[in-house]
XYZ file of C-alpha atoms in Angstrom:
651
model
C 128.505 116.195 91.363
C 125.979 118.874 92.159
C 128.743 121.989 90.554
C 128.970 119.580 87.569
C 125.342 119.962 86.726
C 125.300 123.330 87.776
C 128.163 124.580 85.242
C 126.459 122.505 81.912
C 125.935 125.191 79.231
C 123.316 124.237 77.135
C 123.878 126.704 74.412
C 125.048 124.791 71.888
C 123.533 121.584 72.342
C 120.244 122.083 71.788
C 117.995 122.260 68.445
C 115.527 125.135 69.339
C 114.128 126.571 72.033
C 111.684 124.005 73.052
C 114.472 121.355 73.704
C 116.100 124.007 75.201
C 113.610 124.819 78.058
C 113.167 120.617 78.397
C 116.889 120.371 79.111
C 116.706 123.191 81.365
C 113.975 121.583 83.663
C 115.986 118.590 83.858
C 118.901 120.445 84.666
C 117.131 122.203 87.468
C 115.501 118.379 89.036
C 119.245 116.958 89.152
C 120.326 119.962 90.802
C 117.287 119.466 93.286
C 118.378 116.162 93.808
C 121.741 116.589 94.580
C 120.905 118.973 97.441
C 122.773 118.491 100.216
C 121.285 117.536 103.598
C 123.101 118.521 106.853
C 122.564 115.633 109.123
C 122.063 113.229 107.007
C 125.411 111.051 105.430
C 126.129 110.164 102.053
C 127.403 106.505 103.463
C 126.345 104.467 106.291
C 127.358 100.919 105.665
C 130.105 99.367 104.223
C 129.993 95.175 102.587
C 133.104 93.140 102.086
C 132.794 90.714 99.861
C 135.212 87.410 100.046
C 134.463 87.010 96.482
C 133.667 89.011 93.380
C 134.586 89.123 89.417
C 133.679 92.712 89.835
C 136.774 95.406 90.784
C 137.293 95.707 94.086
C 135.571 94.110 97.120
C 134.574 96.529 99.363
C 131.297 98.551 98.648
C 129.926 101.839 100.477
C 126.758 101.622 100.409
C 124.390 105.139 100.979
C 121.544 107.123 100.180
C 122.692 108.059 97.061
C 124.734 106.848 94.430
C 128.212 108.823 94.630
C 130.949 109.177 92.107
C 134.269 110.746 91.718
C 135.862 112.994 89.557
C 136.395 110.623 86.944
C 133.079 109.025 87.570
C 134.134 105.982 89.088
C 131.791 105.264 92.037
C 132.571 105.740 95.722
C 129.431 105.075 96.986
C 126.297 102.452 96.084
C 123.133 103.410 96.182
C 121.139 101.324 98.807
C 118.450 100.358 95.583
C 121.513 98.196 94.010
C 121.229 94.482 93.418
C 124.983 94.522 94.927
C 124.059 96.639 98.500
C 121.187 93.624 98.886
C 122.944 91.616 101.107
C 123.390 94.592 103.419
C 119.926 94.084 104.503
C 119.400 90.292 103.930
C 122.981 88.629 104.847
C 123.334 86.601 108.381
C 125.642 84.021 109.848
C 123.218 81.754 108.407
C 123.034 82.924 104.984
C 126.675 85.190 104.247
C 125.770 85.787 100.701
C 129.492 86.084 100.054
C 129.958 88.478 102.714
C 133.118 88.738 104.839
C 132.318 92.084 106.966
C 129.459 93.889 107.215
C 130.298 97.097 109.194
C 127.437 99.852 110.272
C 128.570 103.729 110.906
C 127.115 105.768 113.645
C 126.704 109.520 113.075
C 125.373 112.324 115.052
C 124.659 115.357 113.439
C 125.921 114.155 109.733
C 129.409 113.534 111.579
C 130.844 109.689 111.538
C 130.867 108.890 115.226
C 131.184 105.093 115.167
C 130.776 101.624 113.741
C 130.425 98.413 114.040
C 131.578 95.331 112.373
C 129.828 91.528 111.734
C 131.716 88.905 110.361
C 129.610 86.958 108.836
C 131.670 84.161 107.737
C 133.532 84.155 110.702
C 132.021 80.784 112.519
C 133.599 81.757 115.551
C 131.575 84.865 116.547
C 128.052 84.853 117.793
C 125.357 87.108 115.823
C 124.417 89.366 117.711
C 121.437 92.757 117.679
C 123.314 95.721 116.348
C 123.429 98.309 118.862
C 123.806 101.121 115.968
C 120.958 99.492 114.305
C 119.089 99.961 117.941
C 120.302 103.215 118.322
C 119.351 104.658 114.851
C 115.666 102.946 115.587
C 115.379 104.708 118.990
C 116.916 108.258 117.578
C 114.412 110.998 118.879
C 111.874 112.204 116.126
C 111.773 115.783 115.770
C 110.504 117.090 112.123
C 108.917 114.948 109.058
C 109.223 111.601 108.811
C 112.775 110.065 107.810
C 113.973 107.184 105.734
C 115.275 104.173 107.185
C 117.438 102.931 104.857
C 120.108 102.620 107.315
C 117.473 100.383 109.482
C 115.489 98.363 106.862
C 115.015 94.480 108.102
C 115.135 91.609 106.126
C 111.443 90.964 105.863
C 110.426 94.683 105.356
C 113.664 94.800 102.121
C 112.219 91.655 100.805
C 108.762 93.999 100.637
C 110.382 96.789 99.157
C 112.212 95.033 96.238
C 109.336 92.795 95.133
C 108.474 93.906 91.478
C 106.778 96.263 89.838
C 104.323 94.426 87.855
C 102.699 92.670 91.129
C 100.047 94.455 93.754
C 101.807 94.063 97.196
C 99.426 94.685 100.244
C 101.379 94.652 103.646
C 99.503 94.187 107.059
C 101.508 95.707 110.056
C 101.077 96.417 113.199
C 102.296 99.583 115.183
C 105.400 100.171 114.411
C 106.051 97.614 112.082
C 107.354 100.095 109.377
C 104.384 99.723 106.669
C 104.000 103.257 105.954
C 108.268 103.794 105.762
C 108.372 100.038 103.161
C 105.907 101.520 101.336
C 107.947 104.452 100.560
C 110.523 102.868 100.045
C 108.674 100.394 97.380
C 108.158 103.557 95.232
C 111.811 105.144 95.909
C 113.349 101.358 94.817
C 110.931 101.167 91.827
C 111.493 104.028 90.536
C 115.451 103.061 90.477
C 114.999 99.610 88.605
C 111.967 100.667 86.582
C 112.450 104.622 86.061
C 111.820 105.107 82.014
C 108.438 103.194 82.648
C 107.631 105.036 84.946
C 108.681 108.471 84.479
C 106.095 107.827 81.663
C 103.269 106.809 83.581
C 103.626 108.319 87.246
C 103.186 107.405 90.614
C 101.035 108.356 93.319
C 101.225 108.038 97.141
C 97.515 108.395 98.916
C 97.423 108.940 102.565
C 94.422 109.512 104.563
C 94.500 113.733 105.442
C 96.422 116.562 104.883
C 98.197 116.038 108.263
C 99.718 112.604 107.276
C 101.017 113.774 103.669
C 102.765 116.581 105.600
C 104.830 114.576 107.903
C 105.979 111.782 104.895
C 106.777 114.653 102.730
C 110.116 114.686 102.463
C 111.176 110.910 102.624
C 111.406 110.673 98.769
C 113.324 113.322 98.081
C 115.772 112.687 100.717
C 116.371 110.082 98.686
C 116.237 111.690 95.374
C 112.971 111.353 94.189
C 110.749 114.370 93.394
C 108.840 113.292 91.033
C 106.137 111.639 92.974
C 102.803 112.908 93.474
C 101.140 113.164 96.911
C 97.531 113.146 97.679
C 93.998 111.906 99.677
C 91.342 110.241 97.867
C 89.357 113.655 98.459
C 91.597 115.498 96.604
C 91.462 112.815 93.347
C 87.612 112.817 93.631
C 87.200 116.617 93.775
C 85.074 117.215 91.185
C 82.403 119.039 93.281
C 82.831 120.923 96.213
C 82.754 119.272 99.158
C 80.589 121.375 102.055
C 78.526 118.628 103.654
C 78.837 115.902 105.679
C 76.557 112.823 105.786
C 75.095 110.026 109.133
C 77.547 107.397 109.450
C 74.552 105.053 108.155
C 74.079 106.998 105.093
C 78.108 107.246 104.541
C 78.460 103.479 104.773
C 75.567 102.920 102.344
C 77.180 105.138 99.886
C 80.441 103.198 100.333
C 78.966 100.324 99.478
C 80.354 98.802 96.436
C 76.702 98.210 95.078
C 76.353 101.511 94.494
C 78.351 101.088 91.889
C 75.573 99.515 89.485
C 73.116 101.348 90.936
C 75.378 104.134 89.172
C 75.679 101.963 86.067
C 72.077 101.541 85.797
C 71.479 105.086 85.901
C 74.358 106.328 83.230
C 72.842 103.485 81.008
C 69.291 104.266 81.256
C 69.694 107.035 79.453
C 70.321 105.029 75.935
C 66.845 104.239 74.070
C 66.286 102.449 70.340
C 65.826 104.026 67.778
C 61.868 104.641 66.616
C 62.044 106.326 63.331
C 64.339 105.795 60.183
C 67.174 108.083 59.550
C 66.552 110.148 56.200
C 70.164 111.917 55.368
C 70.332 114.439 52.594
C 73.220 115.317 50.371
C 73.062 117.316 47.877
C 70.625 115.887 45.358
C 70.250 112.569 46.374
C 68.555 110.843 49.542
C 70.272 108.189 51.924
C 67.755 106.240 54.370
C 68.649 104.270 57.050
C 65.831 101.863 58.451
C 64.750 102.062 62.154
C 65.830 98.236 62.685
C 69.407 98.609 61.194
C 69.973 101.812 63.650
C 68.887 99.507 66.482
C 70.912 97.320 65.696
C 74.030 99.642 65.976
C 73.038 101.187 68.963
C 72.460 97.505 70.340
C 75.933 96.596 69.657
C 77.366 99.651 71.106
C 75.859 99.268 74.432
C 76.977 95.657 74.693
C 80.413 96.253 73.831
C 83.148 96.762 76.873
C 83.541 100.666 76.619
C 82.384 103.991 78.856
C 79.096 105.620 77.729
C 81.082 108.588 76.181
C 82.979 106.714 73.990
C 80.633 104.589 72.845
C 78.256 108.078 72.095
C 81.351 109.100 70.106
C 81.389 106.319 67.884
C 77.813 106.457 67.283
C 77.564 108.717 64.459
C 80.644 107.140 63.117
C 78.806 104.025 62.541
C 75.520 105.502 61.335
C 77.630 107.185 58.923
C 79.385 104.207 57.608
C 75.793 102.552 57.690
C 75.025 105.360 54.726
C 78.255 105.075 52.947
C 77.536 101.535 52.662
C 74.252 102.629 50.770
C 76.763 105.199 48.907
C 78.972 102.364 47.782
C 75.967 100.042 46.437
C 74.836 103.040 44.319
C 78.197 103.139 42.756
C 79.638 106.266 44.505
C 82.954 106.214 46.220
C 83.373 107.932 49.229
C 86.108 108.106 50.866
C 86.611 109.155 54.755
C 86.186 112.711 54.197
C 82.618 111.868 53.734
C 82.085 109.901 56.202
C 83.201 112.495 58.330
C 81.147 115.195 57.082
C 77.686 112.409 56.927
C 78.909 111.726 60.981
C 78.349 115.300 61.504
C 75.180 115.851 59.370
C 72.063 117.536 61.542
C 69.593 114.501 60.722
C 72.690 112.376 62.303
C 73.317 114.829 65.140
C 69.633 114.724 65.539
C 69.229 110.858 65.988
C 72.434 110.304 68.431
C 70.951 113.404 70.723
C 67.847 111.371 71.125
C 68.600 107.676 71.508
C 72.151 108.537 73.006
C 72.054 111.683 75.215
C 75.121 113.140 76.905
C 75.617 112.781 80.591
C 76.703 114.699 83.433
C 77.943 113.042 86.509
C 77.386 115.137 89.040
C 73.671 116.026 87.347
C 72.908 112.702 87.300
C 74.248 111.772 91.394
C 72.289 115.113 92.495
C 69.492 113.610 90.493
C 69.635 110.014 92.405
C 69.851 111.446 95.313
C 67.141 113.735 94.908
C 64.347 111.984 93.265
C 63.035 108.768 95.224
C 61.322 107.841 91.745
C 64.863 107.726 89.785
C 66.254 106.216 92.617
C 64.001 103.387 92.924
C 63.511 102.737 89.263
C 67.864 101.967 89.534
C 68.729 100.801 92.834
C 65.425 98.299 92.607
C 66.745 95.060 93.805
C 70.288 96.149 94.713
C 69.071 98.270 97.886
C 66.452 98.209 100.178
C 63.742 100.603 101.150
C 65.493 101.716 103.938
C 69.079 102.259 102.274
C 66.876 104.277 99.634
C 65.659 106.252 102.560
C 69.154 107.216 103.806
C 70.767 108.111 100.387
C 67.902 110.803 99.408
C 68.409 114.292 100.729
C 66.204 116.387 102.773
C 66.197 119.306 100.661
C 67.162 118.400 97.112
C 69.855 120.659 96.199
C 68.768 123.033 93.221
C 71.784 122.269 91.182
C 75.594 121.242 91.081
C 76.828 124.280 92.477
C 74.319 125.263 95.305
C 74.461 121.285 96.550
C 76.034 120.676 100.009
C 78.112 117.556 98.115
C 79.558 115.494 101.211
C 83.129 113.458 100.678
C 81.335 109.832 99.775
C 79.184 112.150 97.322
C 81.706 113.102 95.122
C 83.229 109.400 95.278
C 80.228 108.528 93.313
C 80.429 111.335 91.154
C 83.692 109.805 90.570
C 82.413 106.393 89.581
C 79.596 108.159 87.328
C 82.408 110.454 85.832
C 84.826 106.719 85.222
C 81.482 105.371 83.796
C 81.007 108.130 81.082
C 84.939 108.249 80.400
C 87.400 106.254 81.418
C 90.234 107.362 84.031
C 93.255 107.458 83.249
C 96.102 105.195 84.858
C 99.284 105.570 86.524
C 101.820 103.103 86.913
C 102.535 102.450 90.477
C 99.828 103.788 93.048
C 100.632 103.541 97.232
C 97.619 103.801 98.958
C 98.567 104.445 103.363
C 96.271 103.742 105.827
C 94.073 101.465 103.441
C 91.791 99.706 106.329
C 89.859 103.363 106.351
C 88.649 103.006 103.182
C 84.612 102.051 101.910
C 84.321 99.780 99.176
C 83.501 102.890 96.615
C 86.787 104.289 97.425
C 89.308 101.309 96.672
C 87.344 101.822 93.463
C 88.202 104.779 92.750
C 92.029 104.498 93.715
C 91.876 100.829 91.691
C 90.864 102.875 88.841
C 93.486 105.175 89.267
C 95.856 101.727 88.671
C 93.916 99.761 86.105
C 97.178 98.922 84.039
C 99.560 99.611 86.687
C 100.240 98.078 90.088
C 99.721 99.070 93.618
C 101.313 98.724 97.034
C 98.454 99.039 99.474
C 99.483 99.344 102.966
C 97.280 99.488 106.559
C 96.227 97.561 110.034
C 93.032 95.742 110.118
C 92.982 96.602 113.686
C 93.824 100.360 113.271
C 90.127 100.320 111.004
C 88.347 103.797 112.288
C 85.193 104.727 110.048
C 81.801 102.915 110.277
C 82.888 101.094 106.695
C 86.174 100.336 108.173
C 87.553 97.496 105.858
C 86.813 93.815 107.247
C 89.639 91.602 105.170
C 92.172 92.328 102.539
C 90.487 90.097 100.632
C 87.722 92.199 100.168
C 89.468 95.344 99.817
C 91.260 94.166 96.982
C 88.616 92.493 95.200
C 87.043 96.515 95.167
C 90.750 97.613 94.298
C 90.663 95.536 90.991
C 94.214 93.249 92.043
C 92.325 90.305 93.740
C 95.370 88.528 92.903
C 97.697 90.528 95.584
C 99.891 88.812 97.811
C 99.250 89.847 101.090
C 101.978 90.045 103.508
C 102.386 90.420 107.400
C 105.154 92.428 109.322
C 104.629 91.495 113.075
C 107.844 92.394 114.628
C 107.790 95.783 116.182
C 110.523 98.336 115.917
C 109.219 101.215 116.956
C 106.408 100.923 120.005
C 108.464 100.029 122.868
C 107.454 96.407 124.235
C 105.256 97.574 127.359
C 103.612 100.178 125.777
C 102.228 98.074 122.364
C 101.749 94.958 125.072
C 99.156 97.248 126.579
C 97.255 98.262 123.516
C 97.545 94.508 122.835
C 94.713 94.060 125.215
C 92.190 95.778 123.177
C 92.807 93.094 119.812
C 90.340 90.461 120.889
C 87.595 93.198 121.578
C 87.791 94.465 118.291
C 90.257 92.533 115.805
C 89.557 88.785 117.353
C 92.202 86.257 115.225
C 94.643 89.330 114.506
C 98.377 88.434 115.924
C 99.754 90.950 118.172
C 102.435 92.823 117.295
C 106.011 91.491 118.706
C 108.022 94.562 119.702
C 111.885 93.960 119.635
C 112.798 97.070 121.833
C 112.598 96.905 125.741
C 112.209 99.943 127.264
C 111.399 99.263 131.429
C 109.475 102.121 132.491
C 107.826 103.231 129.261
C 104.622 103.337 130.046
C 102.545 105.402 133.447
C 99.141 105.239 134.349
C 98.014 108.275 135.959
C 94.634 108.882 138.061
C 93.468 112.141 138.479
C 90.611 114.011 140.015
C 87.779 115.319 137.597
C 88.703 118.944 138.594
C 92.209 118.894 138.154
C 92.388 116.655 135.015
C 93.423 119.300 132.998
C 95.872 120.597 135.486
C 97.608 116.807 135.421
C 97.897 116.553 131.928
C 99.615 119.828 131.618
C 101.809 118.623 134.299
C 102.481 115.154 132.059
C 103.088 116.971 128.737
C 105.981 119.305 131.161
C 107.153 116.147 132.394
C 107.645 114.517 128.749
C 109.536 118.206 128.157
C 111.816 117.290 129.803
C 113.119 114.249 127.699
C 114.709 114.707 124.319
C 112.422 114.909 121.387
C 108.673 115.258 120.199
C 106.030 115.037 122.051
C 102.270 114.284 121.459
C 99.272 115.182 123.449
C 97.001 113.013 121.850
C 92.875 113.568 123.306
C 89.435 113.102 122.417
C 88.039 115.586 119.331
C 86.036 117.071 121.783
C 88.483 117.498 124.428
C 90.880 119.272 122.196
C 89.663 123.090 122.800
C 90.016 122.823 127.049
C 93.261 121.370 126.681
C 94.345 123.939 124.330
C 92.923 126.575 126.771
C 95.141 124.731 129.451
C 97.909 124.681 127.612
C 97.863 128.417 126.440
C 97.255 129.457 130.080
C 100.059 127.161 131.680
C 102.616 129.108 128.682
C 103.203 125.765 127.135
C 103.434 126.536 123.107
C 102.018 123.894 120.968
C 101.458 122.462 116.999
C 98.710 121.398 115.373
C 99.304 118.058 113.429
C 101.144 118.844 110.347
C 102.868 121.973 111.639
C 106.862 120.501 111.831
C 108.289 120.955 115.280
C 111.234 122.792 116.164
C 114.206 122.470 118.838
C 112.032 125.278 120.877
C 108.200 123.729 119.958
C 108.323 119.931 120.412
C 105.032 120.208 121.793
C 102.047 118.964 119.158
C 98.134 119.156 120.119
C 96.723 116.246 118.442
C 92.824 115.571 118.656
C 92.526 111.533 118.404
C 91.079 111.197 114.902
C 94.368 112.810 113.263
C 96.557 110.770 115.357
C 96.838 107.645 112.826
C 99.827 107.118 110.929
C 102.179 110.010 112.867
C 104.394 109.038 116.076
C 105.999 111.035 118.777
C 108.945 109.651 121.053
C 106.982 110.711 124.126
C 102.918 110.635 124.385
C 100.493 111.831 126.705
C 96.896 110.277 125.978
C 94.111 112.392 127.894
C 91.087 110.133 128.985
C 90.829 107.098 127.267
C 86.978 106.620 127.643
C 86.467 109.936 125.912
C 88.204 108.608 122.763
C 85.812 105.264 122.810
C 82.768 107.453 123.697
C 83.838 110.221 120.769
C 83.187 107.107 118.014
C 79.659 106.266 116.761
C 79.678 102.476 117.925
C 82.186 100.838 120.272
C 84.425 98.713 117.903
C 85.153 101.575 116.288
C 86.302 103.616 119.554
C 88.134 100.876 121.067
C 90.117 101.340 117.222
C 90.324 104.880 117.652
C 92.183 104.049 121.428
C 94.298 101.661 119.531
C 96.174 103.848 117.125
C 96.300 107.239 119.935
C 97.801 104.245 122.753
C 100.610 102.930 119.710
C 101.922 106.906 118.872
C 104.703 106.398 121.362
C 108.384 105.753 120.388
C 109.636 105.555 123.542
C 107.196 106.395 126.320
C 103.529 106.536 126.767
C 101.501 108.453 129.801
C 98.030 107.527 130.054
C 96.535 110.456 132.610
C 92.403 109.713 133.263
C 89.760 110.802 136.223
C 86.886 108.452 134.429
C 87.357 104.762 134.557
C 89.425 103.435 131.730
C 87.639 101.033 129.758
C 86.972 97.694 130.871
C 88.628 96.187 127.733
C 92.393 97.493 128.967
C 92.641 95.456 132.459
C 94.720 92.841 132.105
């Protein structure tokens, strides 16, 4: 398929050179596409159908849809209405199903299968070993698809539609992140004209994260889909600061929103003085009262302060043409457009309806107590007026020291002058982490699309940690999402997420544990060591995790991460950073505890648990933090300490 593409000539075909260059693009995606990946198999399941008006019965069902020579298909792409029933048949249900059989493969190479007969009342269901297998397979590099693994509950997820909002609340290991990726890979097959139009997003919480999802899409074809934090669609000002966690969590706050409006608004003032316009020989006047009244109806009308400025001498002008008219002239719209941009018109819309900067106008709130009072009067306190104003008021735009929920509201003040524009399906990973300013600004980012927001209550790590989904998508602008729940486990082996467990009613009272479906005896060590050789013993743990197949995580406190790497370096163990993709001779990754959320390991070894609580500004959020580093392990966890764990872990 891929030499196909590859020997198109496009000579001929095309009309000039634009269309040309168009077709050539395209050409070059679809060769992109069709790459071939080494250990990965065009096919891993095959359905037999008992009954079907369609030719043949028996489906292959892969990756990727694959045809022949003469086009005819040899293999279904997974997103097909016909491969659903790979994921959702059982004894109970058949769906017309005579034999479902699942292929093993090592290294790209078919090295088994497995057959269900699911209309055979004779044999018992039973868990698919492959399926267990393929779950368990040691991590090394990016993230991977799991189309060969997806559960019922987690396809039903994936092919809900695309005009609905979809927030899913998982656990651990409950594949949220991998069904949201998914979503977008099985949207984009049922709705791709739509949305080749109006783009999609995926927003994950750092740099780190974005890194290791990378290449899921296009390992299933799909390049076209952007990646990004919620810094990087905020970054309209330099970021160099950082801000209290009470000051960050009062910026978050979704009031600050019309403390914002306020502000962009107060800027519009009536009219005083009647407009005089002069053309030529004769004189148009516009009374004071009748140019209120405009600018009245502007500001009242649903639409961002920039457009409505823009209409503004549009509608004075008309206001003189209307004069024109009742003189007996006839003007047309070439005059209107020439009265719109008259100097006496320019004159009057500079003075009742200024233009706005947003980051001028945020480095002004945050720098004059006066402005900031005469806005936020009645929406905040004295005290959350205190916290918002600077020390040192920054000079200007450039020389401020802008921190991340800073430019969030110079987002808000930039969506209030002019609108932002909207994409059609937006994922947002790791949603609990976001303030209520920030679900704005990715909910404006989907306005007239839809979004598939994904995250753990209980995994919540910043001060404005979300409290409900409720809320959060109330600020996200789809209060009308259906929230649903993944509890069953598939990759946190059952001891290991049964310990973590412990720490829920601490910090997430009411939230149901997750239910892990793999036993693994064995999978989790507790190790005491001696303050002095604590360093010593967690080298000696991260050698002893060596020596099993596939990645491993050293997962610590932020501050602990420098001594460790010291340890490390001098005990000749190489190591990653997050984000750096480990190799067959580095499996080794460094990982200090607030980067730890959303990646997973097969083996982890978690360095002092109390220094992760104690590295967080309030409890709740450290026992959080302990949460997500104790649920990184796919298939065995070693917790090495000299201080006393904390009290919330004894069972």
């Amino acid at each position: 398929m891929r030499e196909d593409v590859e020997s198109l000539d496009i000579k001929d075909v095309t009309a000039n050179w634009v269309n040309a260059v168009v077709l050539e693009r395209q050409i070059e995606d679809r060769i992109k596409a069709l790459a071939d990946l080494s250990h990965t198999p065009l096919f891993f399941g095959r359905l037999d159908y008992l009954h079907t008006t369609q030719e043949g019965q028996r489906f292959y069902i892969g990756r990727r849809h694959v045809h022949d020579a003469d086009g005819d298909p040899m293999v279904i792409d997974w997103r097909a209405p016909v491969s659903q029933p790979y994921y959702q048949a059982s004894k109970q249900h058949p769906q017309d199903v005579g034999l479902r059989r699942r292929f093993g493969y090592t290294g790209g190479e078919l090295t088994a299968y497995e057959d269900e007969h699911l209309s055979d009342p004779t044999e018992l269901e039973r868990t698919s070993r492959l399926l267990q297998a393929e779950i368990e397979r040691p991590r090394v590099g990016p993230m991977r698809d799991i189309v060969a693994t997806i559960q019922p509950e987690q396809d039903e997820i994936v092919r809900s539609g695309l005009s609905g909002t979809v927030c899913v609340q998982g656990g651990p290991g409950t594949g949220k992140t991998a069904v949201g990726l998914h979503r977008v890979a099985y949207l984009l097959y049922a709705h791709r004209e739509r949305l080749a139009r109006t783009g999609t997003l995926v927003i994950g919480p750092n740099r780190s994260f974005l890194h290791y999802i990378e290449q899921v899409l296009p390992a299933l074809g799909e390049l076209e889909v952007q990646q990004a934090t919620v810094d990087d669609l905020v970054a309209h000002v330099e970021v160099r600061g950082t801000d209290q966690a009470a000051t960050a969590v009062v910026k978050g706050d979704a009031r600050m929103a019309e403390v914002l409006r306020r502000a962009v608004w107060s800027h519009v003032t009536l009219p005083k003085e009647p407009l005089m316009v002069v053309r030529g020989s004769r004189r148009w006047r516009v009374p004071a009262y009748e140019l209120e009244e405009i600018v009245r109806e502007l500001t009242e009308r649903d639409i961002r302060y920039g457009a409505a400025r823009d209409a503004l001498p549009q509608r004075i002008a008309h206001a003189v043409l209307v004069r024109m008219e009742q003189a007996g002239e006839a003007p047309d719209d070439r005059v209107q457009n020439a009265v719109a941009r008259n100097a006496a018109v320019k004159a009057v819309v500079k003075e009742c309806w200024p233009a706005v900067d947003p980051a001028k106008l945020v480095l002004r709130l945050l720098s004059d107590p006066e402005f900031l009072a005469e806005h936020a009067g009645g929406i905040l306190d004295e005290d959350e007026q205190k916290l918002l104003l600077w020390e040192k008021p920054a000079r200007s735009v450039k020389t401020a020291k802008w921190s991340a929920a800073d430019a969030v509201l110079v987002d808000e003040a930039t969506d209030l002058v002019e609108r932002t524009a909207s994409l059609g399906h937006v994922v947002v990973d790791e949603a609990q982490d976001l303030s209520p300013m920030q679900y704005r600004a990715v909910g404006r980012r989907c306005t007239t699309g839809s979004a598939t927001v994904l995250g753990d209550l209980a995994q919540g790590t910043t001060p404005w940690a979300t409290q409900s989904w409720a809320q959060a998508l109330t600020h996200l602008g789809k209060p009308d999402a259906v929230v649903e729940e993944l509890t069953a486990g598939f990759r946190v082996p059952r001891e290991v997420i049964a310990y973590a467990s412990r720490l829920l009613p601490h910090m997430s009272p009411g939230l149901a544990p997750v239910e892990s479906v793999r036993e693994n005896p064995g999978s989790l060590e507790i190790r005491r060591a001696e303050p002095a050789a604590l360093d010593a013993d967690v080298v000696a743990a991260c050698r002893d995790a060596l020596a099993h197949e596939g990645s491993i995580g050293l997962i610590a406190a932020d501050a602990r991460v420098a001594p460790l790497a010291e340890a490390l370096a001098s005990a000749g163990l190489p190591y990653l950073a997050p984000g750096e993709e480990t190799t067959a001779e580095t499996r080794l990754t460094l990982v200090p505890a607030s980067l730890a959320k959303g990646l997973e390991y097969d083996y982890v070894v978690l360095d002092e648990p109390s220094a992760v609580v104690d590295g967080e500004p309030d409890e709740r959020t450290g026992l959080r933090r302990l949460y997500v580093a104790l649920t990184r392990a796919v298939s065995g966890l070693t917790v090495v300490h000299a201080a006393e764990l904390p009290g919330q872990l004894e069972g």
